[in-house]
Amino acid sequence: MIGHPAFFCEPWRLRVSGVDMDLLAQTESVFALSNGNLGWRGNLDEGEPHGLPGSYLNGVYELRPLPYAEAGYGYPESGQTVINVTNGKLIRLLVDDEPFDIRYGELRSHEQSLDFRAGVLRRDVEWVSPAGCPVRISSTRLVSFTQRSIAAICYEVEPLNGSTRVVVQSELVANEQLPPPGGDPRVTAVLQAPLVERENWAKDTRAGLVHATRHSGLCVATVMDHLVGGPPGTKVRSESSPHLGRVTVTAPIEAGGRLRLVKFVAYGWSASRSLPAVRDQSDAALAGAVQSGWEGLAAEQRSYLDAFWGHADVQVDGDAEIQQAVRFSLFHVLQAGARAEGRAIPAKGLTGPGYDGHCFWDAESYVLPVLTNIAPGATANALRWRHSTLPMATERAAQLGFRGATFPWRTIRGEECSSYWPAGTAAFHVNADIADAVAHYVDMSGDEAFERTAGLELLAQTARLWRSLGRHDTRGRFHIDGVTGPDEYSAIGDDNVYTNLMAQRNLVAAADAAGRHPAAARELGIDREEMAAWRDTAAAMYIPYDDVLGVHPQAEGFTGHQVWDFAATAPERYPLLLHFPYFDLYRKQVVKQADLVLAMYLRGDAFTAEQKARNFAFYERLTVRDSSLSASAQSVIAAEVGHLQLAYDYLAEAALMDLEDLERNTRDGLHIAALAGSWIALLAGLAGMRTRNGILSFAPRLPAGLTRLAFTIVRRRQRLAVNVAVDTVDYTLLDGDPLPILHHGDPVTVPVGDPVTRPIPPAVATTPPPTQPPGRVPARRHPTPVGDASRL
């Protein structure tokens, strides 16, 4: 998509000139605004044309039945689907009775830009109506980080040739008609008219709608107010009906004059509070926004992001496109989680309805490690949401015959929503992914209060699952049979290496946390015997190894399967899941996404350097990357084993996943985990960052073409600035006590204020460059210097 000449490469914003109707839905996704609680897609103000309308509230969903040809014990009976709530973005314009529509008249110019520092979406248009009346239209839109229920638009109209009569209709619209879904199972189910009217009103510059979801019983209130600045004779009226609230402004504008409309929209919802309570909540939020005014909201937004970028920015010299892409990624990762307080972080954030708005395991394995550094409060809130769903997870474990908790593979509220049982029943690795996120957050933040409460219980209940799920053989080895790992082209395998290694870490982390908090452990029924059993189980964990091939099989027996016939698979038949039965995929050596390779990143301590190199080469030729989660993990290990150009190629694939629409489904929303993966590929990959036994470790090396990589890592109360050049790296501790780190395995103590410079040893690959399946070789990345990157 960004190969289009209308997209420009700029370090702090994404800008496009003109409107390409074929890219409209994708553009709406990349220009989406959100704060983790409220999300607006980047639809045009006037609402039409559109690719996919979208206004979302985190946690607002509708129930839908999950039909089965043959029902089975333990199958989920009901699914949850995110819904398009009341659209508050709409501002329709009529110029001398001609409706503003970019498809008619003359569009002289049209530009949209997403400003990562100001946190706003700007739009500037010059349009000539079919009757020959030219106007300039500008709008600036924000979804507030500081007032989590609020979105606002500043909309201005200026005639360019004499006096003009202008009518602006600012609307709230519920139950918008949505385009039909395609055949891709990754897109959402479309639910028509999910909102049932409960109340509507309009007065002066205000209007409001209250609805209930038809089956899930949620109450949703949307209210709006306006500040109108226009010439003498400007008139305002308001009206409402069950699914429409409208404020109409009519103004005769002379040459040189303009009409300015500031629209404030407040949303509220609840599953338990009464209609008056939800309505009053929205009214109160709206009053606060109006009191702040447009300038106040914009200033708050800029101040919030100034503080964010002060510690979150990642600087990349030598490739202007990657620099823009990583800031785009960080901005959207922040938008996905910043104010998702008490709610999940969906796979698409609040940028679109893909995957039904569900949260998956990649929230903990990809998104939370990034948020832990750039917005640690968001990580704590996401994990507290998981903790709030523990009753459902323990009930699910009991239903399946296990102790502890079984967390869902996909969900909105906490119940398992997958009707595909190899994932919804057998992808137990999500337990260990949550536990790993807990341990990483506590290690980086030092949040002992969180560990003592929510953290310890999450670790304990997930650890109990492994003891109940697995078994010891006659030699005392512990096995976990019949599970599905991260690779969705393999299912119901024994001793999946990723699952076993992450479960092992889970068990040790639970025992360690219980030892640090004995009183809290006793309250959870954890005694010394159970802690010892966790440690014994971890020590006995069986990790398969193929002595003949000298590699770790992804799961027991995987290396004995027939290799997929890649040569006979045409490029247009990817992704394979849309063209071949899963049964065929499950019986072959073909990998959808990094599984064993992901294990080598997250559990690198369990592999030797030689094993990593051999494993990586082996799995490269089998991995087709039909998942957006794969490239970043492959980038990390490619860098670690010395294949820097390949690491760079995979970094670009992760960073440009949505900007290039590589999966061909950006129209349904952004891939938030892949965007987080660009940070992972840079810091864990090219900078070689790991946390080992509480010690930060770095092994930086840059590929040819990149000249600098700079970032800040926050661990507890210490901020470490890392500045990687071609041959040297500077470590500067900005505050806190002297910090011990490892640099390429050598211990270094970094004092406060004085940079420590170390040389970077050259990369030495111990294996030849690996090969990929035919047609699945990543695009070769070539640096794009600033002067050569006029477009993206």
XYZ file of N, CA, C and O in Angstrom, residues 559-670:
448
model
N 9.861 -34.169 13.073
C 10.877 -34.312 12.024
C 10.728 -35.611 11.245
O 11.410 -35.799 10.224
N 9.839 -36.478 11.667
C 9.568 -37.702 10.925
C 8.443 -37.561 9.926
O 8.204 -38.475 9.125
N 7.752 -36.428 9.946
C 6.658 -36.220 8.997
C 7.186 -35.958 7.585
O 8.332 -35.535 7.396
N 6.340 -36.184 6.608
C 6.672 -35.851 5.232
C 6.778 -34.338 5.087
O 5.982 -33.589 5.646
N 7.752 -33.889 4.313
C 7.907 -32.453 4.074
C 6.862 -31.998 3.062
O 6.592 -32.672 2.066
N 6.265 -30.862 3.330
C 5.270 -30.291 2.414
C 5.890 -30.082 1.035
O 7.060 -29.718 0.918
N 5.097 -30.286 -0.002
C 5.582 -30.113 -1.368
C 5.519 -28.622 -1.729
O 4.582 -28.146 -2.379
N 6.530 -27.901 -1.306
C 6.556 -26.446 -1.539
C 6.692 -26.122 -3.024
O 6.094 -25.158 -3.515
N 7.465 -26.923 -3.739
C 7.700 -26.625 -5.158
C 6.414 -26.678 -5.962
O 6.263 -25.966 -6.962
N 5.460 -27.499 -5.518
C 4.204 -27.632 -6.246
C 3.111 -26.706 -5.734
O 1.971 -26.778 -6.190
N 3.457 -25.836 -4.797
C 2.476 -24.914 -4.218
C 2.627 -23.546 -4.871
O 3.641 -22.864 -4.676
N 1.648 -23.156 -5.637
C 1.708 -21.881 -6.372
C 1.632 -20.709 -5.401
O 0.998 -20.810 -4.342
N 2.254 -19.592 -5.729
C 2.242 -18.420 -4.831
C 0.847 -17.959 -4.458
O 0.627 -17.514 -3.329
N -0.115 -18.083 -5.393
C -1.466 -17.601 -5.105
C -2.214 -18.521 -4.139
O -3.345 -18.205 -3.723
N -1.606 -19.643 -3.742
C -2.260 -20.549 -2.809
C -1.803 -20.339 -1.365
O -2.058 -21.170 -0.499
N -1.141 -19.240 -1.141
C -0.843 -18.802 0.222
C -1.812 -17.695 0.604
O -2.200 -16.895 -0.262
N -2.252 -17.620 1.854
C -1.941 -18.523 2.947
C -2.564 -19.902 2.760
O -3.679 -20.021 2.243
N -1.848 -20.902 3.185
C -2.255 -22.282 2.951
C -3.605 -22.597 3.591
O -4.363 -23.418 3.074
N -3.908 -21.967 4.720
C -5.138 -22.282 5.439
C -6.387 -21.978 4.619
O -7.469 -22.499 4.902
N -6.251 -21.127 3.599
C -7.403 -20.813 2.751
C -7.523 -21.727 1.544
O -8.496 -21.623 0.790
N -6.553 -22.629 1.355
C -6.543 -23.432 0.130
C -6.323 -24.928 0.364
O -6.425 -25.717 -0.591
N -6.010 -25.329 1.591
C -5.765 -26.735 1.874
C -6.430 -27.113 3.196
O -6.545 -26.283 4.097
N -6.848 -28.364 3.330
C -7.458 -28.795 4.600
C -6.410 -28.873 5.702
O -5.256 -29.240 5.471
N -6.825 -28.519 6.892
C -5.906 -28.589 8.025
C -5.358 -30.001 8.217
O -4.209 -30.184 8.630
N -6.171 -30.993 7.943
C -5.703 -32.359 8.114
C -4.432 -32.609 7.312
O -3.507 -33.276 7.779
N -4.378 -32.069 6.094
C -3.187 -32.243 5.272
C -2.012 -31.474 5.859
O -0.873 -31.965 5.885
N -2.274 -30.280 6.322
C -1.208 -29.469 6.917
C -0.647 -30.133 8.167
O 0.574 -30.142 8.391
N -1.523 -30.677 8.991
C -1.095 -31.257 10.265
C -0.148 -32.453 10.075
O 0.661 -32.752 10.962
N -0.236 -33.142 8.954
C 0.558 -34.358 8.748
C 1.897 -34.085 8.088
O 2.663 -35.005 7.852
N 2.175 -32.809 7.786
C 3.367 -32.488 7.007
C 4.307 -31.565 7.796
O 3.900 -30.887 8.733
N 5.553 -31.562 7.349
C 6.504 -30.586 7.878
C 6.301 -29.273 7.121
O 6.870 -29.052 6.052
N 5.460 -28.430 7.678
C 5.231 -27.085 7.177
C 4.835 -26.249 8.389
O 4.048 -26.691 9.230
N 5.384 -25.057 8.493
C 5.219 -24.237 9.687
C 4.589 -22.908 9.296
O 5.113 -22.196 8.435
N 3.467 -22.605 9.905
C 2.795 -21.343 9.614
C 3.579 -20.158 10.176
O 3.734 -19.129 9.531
N 4.045 -20.297 11.408
C 4.698 -19.190 12.100
C 5.746 -19.733 13.056
O 5.721 -20.898 13.435
N 6.655 -18.852 13.432
C 7.742 -19.256 14.325
C 7.185 -19.935 15.572
O 6.346 -19.373 16.266
N 7.646 -21.130 15.850
C 7.229 -21.908 17.016
C 8.482 -22.308 17.787
O 8.795 -21.733 18.835
N 9.241 -23.254 17.247
C 10.525 -23.590 17.844
C 11.457 -22.381 17.837
O 12.198 -22.131 18.790
N 11.411 -21.586 16.783
C 12.247 -20.383 16.692
C 11.841 -19.374 17.766
O 12.684 -18.724 18.387
N 10.542 -19.229 18.011
C 10.079 -18.347 19.083
C 10.559 -18.854 20.435
O 10.938 -18.059 21.314
N 10.574 -20.162 20.608
C 11.093 -20.734 21.856
C 12.564 -20.383 22.043
O 13.012 -20.120 23.167
N 13.337 -20.353 20.958
C 14.762 -20.020 21.082
C 14.962 -18.557 21.464
O 15.983 -18.209 22.059
N 14.009 -17.709 21.132
C 14.085 -16.317 21.578
C 13.679 -16.190 23.037
O 14.436 -15.671 23.865
N 12.495 -16.697 23.382
C 11.981 -16.496 24.732
C 12.662 -17.389 25.768
O 12.720 -17.026 26.943
N 13.174 -18.537 25.349
C 13.887 -19.436 26.263
C 15.276 -19.732 25.703
O 15.699 -20.888 25.602
N 15.977 -18.687 25.328
C 17.304 -18.865 24.761
C 18.273 -19.584 25.669
O 19.232 -20.212 25.213
N 18.016 -19.512 26.986
C 18.889 -20.177 27.952
C 18.832 -21.698 27.839
O 19.701 -22.389 28.378
N 17.825 -22.232 27.150
C 17.662 -23.684 27.051
C 18.366 -24.281 25.838
O 18.296 -25.496 25.629
N 19.048 -23.453 25.037
C 19.703 -23.916 23.815
C 21.150 -23.437 23.789
O 21.461 -22.347 24.263
N 22.009 -24.253 23.205
C 23.375 -23.803 22.968
C 23.408 -22.953 21.707
O 22.477 -22.976 20.895
N 24.498 -22.223 21.530
C 24.640 -21.407 20.321
C 24.616 -22.277 19.075
O 24.016 -21.905 18.049
N 25.244 -23.437 19.132
C 25.264 -24.333 17.974
C 23.867 -24.861 17.668
O 23.472 -24.976 16.498
N 23.112 -25.195 18.716
C 21.749 -25.675 18.497
C 20.880 -24.596 17.866
O 20.072 -24.878 16.974
N 21.044 -23.366 18.308
C 20.254 -22.282 17.725
C 20.534 -22.132 16.233
O 19.603 -21.964 15.422
N 21.790 -22.181 15.872
C 22.151 -22.020 14.457
C 21.577 -23.151 13.614
O 21.017 -22.921 12.530
N 21.700 -24.399 14.096
C 21.187 -25.536 13.320
C 19.659 -25.520 13.270
O 19.058 -25.781 12.221
N 19.042 -25.265 14.415
C 17.578 -25.206 14.443
C 17.046 -24.129 13.504
O 16.070 -24.334 12.779
N 17.682 -22.963 13.534
C 17.197 -21.860 12.710
C 17.272 -22.229 11.235
O 16.311 -22.020 10.471
N 18.389 -22.787 10.814
C 18.533 -23.175 9.410
C 17.499 -24.232 9.024
O 16.919 -24.185 7.934
N 17.233 -25.177 9.931
C 16.283 -26.251 9.645
C 14.873 -25.695 9.470
O 14.163 -26.050 8.511
N 14.455 -24.821 10.368
C 13.069 -24.337 10.333
C 12.846 -23.225 9.316
O 11.701 -22.993 8.906
N 13.904 -22.556 8.883
C 13.730 -21.560 7.834
C 13.161 -22.188 6.563
O 12.315 -21.600 5.886
N 13.598 -23.374 6.232
C 13.155 -23.984 4.974
C 11.750 -24.570 5.069
O 11.207 -25.033 4.060
N 11.145 -24.519 6.265
C 9.800 -25.061 6.449
C 8.767 -23.987 6.780
O 7.559 -24.264 6.761
N 9.202 -22.781 7.094
C 8.303 -21.753 7.622
C 7.818 -20.848 6.503
O 8.616 -20.213 5.810
N 6.487 -20.775 6.346
C 5.905 -20.024 5.229
C 5.417 -18.640 5.646
O 5.000 -17.843 4.803
N 5.409 -18.347 6.936
C 5.023 -17.024 7.447
C 3.625 -16.613 6.977
O 3.406 -15.482 6.539
N 2.686 -17.530 7.123
C 1.287 -17.190 6.862
C 0.674 -16.453 8.047
O -0.522 -16.170 8.046
N 1.472 -16.180 9.050
C 1.049 -15.414 10.219
C 1.910 -14.168 10.339
O 3.123 -14.206 10.136
N 1.279 -13.048 10.706
C 2.016 -11.798 10.907
C 2.909 -11.851 12.130
O 3.737 -10.962 12.326
N 2.776 -12.882 12.971
C 3.580 -12.988 14.183
C 4.977 -13.545 13.924
O 5.831 -13.501 14.807
N 5.224 -14.055 12.750
C 6.429 -14.848 12.541
C 7.693 -14.030 12.318
O 8.747 -14.323 12.866
N 7.602 -12.988 11.490
C 8.810 -12.320 11.010
C 9.663 -11.754 12.124
O 10.894 -11.817 12.076
N 9.046 -11.184 13.158
C 9.846 -10.551 14.212
C 10.656 -11.581 14.979
O 11.833 -11.346 15.292
N 10.063 -12.734 15.294
C 10.813 -13.778 15.999
C 11.933 -14.318 15.126
O 13.049 -14.569 15.609
N 11.669 -14.499 13.840
C 12.721 -14.953 12.932
C 13.830 -13.910 12.813
O 15.005 -14.247 12.705
N 13.472 -12.639 12.859
C 14.473 -11.580 12.822
C 15.398 -11.645 14.027
O 16.617 -11.493 13.909
N 14.822 -11.879 15.192
C 15.619 -11.936 16.419
C 16.661 -13.043 16.340
O 17.849 -12.824 16.615
N 16.247 -14.234 15.943
C 17.187 -15.354 15.926
C 18.147 -15.241 14.744
O 19.323 -15.613 14.849
N 17.694 -14.719 13.621
C 18.622 -14.494 12.504
C 19.770 -13.592 12.942
O 20.941 -13.841 12.618
N 19.460 -12.535 13.695
C 20.516 -11.644 14.192
C 21.427 -12.374 15.170
O 22.652 -12.226 15.124
N 20.829 -13.182 16.042
C 21.635 -13.850 17.056
C 22.615 -14.846 16.448
O 23.745 -14.988 16.938
N 22.220 -15.530 15.370
C 23.110 -16.536 14.787
C 23.980 -15.958 13.679
O 24.681 -16.699 12.986
N 23.928 -14.630 13.497
C 24.892 -13.979 12.617
C 24.437 -13.656 11.218
O 25.237 -13.180 10.413
N 23.150 -13.864 10.892
C 22.645 -13.561 9.546
C 21.965 -12.187 9.585
O 20.738 -12.076 9.610
N 22.773 -11.139 9.583
C 22.263 -9.798 9.825
C 21.394 -9.286 8.689
O 20.414 -8.572 8.918
N 21.738 -9.591 7.448
C 20.898 -9.128 6.348
C 19.512 -9.760 6.429
O 18.495 -9.096 6.212
N 19.457 -11.043 6.756
C 18.167 -11.710 6.889
C 17.377 -11.118 8.055
O 16.157 -10.943 7.975
N 18.068 -10.802 9.143
C 17.408 -10.150 10.273
C 16.810 -8.824 9.849
O 15.694 -8.458 10.251
N 17.532 -8.097 9.030
C 17.064 -6.807 8.506
C 15.843 -7.009 7.610
O 14.853 -6.261 7.683
N 15.878 -8.038 6.773
C 14.746 -8.333 5.891
C 13.485 -8.617 6.711
O 12.396 -8.112 6.395
N 13.635 -9.437 7.761
C 12.480 -9.778 8.576
C 12.021 -8.593 9.429
O 10.824 -8.436 9.697
N 12.954 -7.765 9.881
C 12.582 -6.534 10.580
C 11.661 -5.697 9.704
O 10.615 -5.203 10.158
N 12.038 -5.517 8.446
C 11.228 -4.711 7.534
C 9.854 -5.337 7.335
O 8.840 -4.625 7.254
N 9.794 -6.661 7.259
C 8.498 -7.311 7.072
C 7.588 -7.058 8.264
O 6.385 -6.785 8.097
N 8.122 -7.146 9.469
C 7.313 -6.873 10.658
C 6.896 -5.411 10.712
O 5.727 -5.085 10.959
N 7.849 -4.508 10.469
C 7.572 -3.080 10.594
C 6.593 -2.591 9.540
O 5.807 -1.668 9.790
N 6.629 -3.190 8.355
C 5.797 -2.736 7.247
C 4.582 -3.630 7.021
O 3.922 -3.532 5.988
N 4.277 -4.495 7.992
C 3.174 -5.446 7.838
C 1.885 -4.769 7.390
O 1.196 -5.241 6.465
N 1.547 -3.651 8.016
C 0.310 -2.961 7.664
C 0.536 -1.827 6.691
O -0.327 -1.557 5.847
N 1.665 -1.173 6.779
C 1.923 -0.080 5.837
C 2.081 -0.597 4.407
O 1.813 0.118 3.449
N 2.512 -1.840 4.271
C 2.576 -2.474 2.946
C 1.426 -3.456 2.715
O 1.341 -4.067 1.663
N 0.566 -3.624 3.745
C -0.568 -4.549 3.659
C -0.102 -5.933 3.205
O -0.676 -6.542 2.287
N 0.922 -6.447 3.867
C 1.548 -7.690 3.428
C 0.634 -8.905 3.582
O 0.745 -9.865 2.823
N -0.252 -8.885 4.581
C -1.171 -10.007 4.769
C -2.471 -9.836 3.989
O -3.349 -10.689 4.053
N -2.606 -8.720 3.295
C -3.793 -8.422 2.496
C -5.074 -8.381 3.332
O -6.168 -8.670 2.839
N -4.958 -8.045 4.610
C -6.165 -7.897 5.432
C -6.068 -6.707 6.382
O -6.742 -6.671 7.416
N -5.237 -5.731 6.039
C -5.161 -4.515 6.848
C -6.497 -3.783 6.844
O -6.791 -3.025 7.771
N -7.319 -4.021 5.851
C -8.640 -3.364 5.797
C -9.446 -3.662 7.051
O -10.303 -2.864 7.455
N -9.236 -4.819 7.682
C -10.001 -5.208 8.864
C -9.363 -4.734 10.159
O -9.849 -5.068 11.242
N -8.283 -3.966 10.075
C -7.603 -3.463 11.264
C -6.136 -3.829 11.245
O -5.687 -4.697 10.484
N -5.383 -3.153 12.084
C -3.942 -3.350 12.124
C -3.564 -4.599 12.902
O -4.311 -5.070 13.761
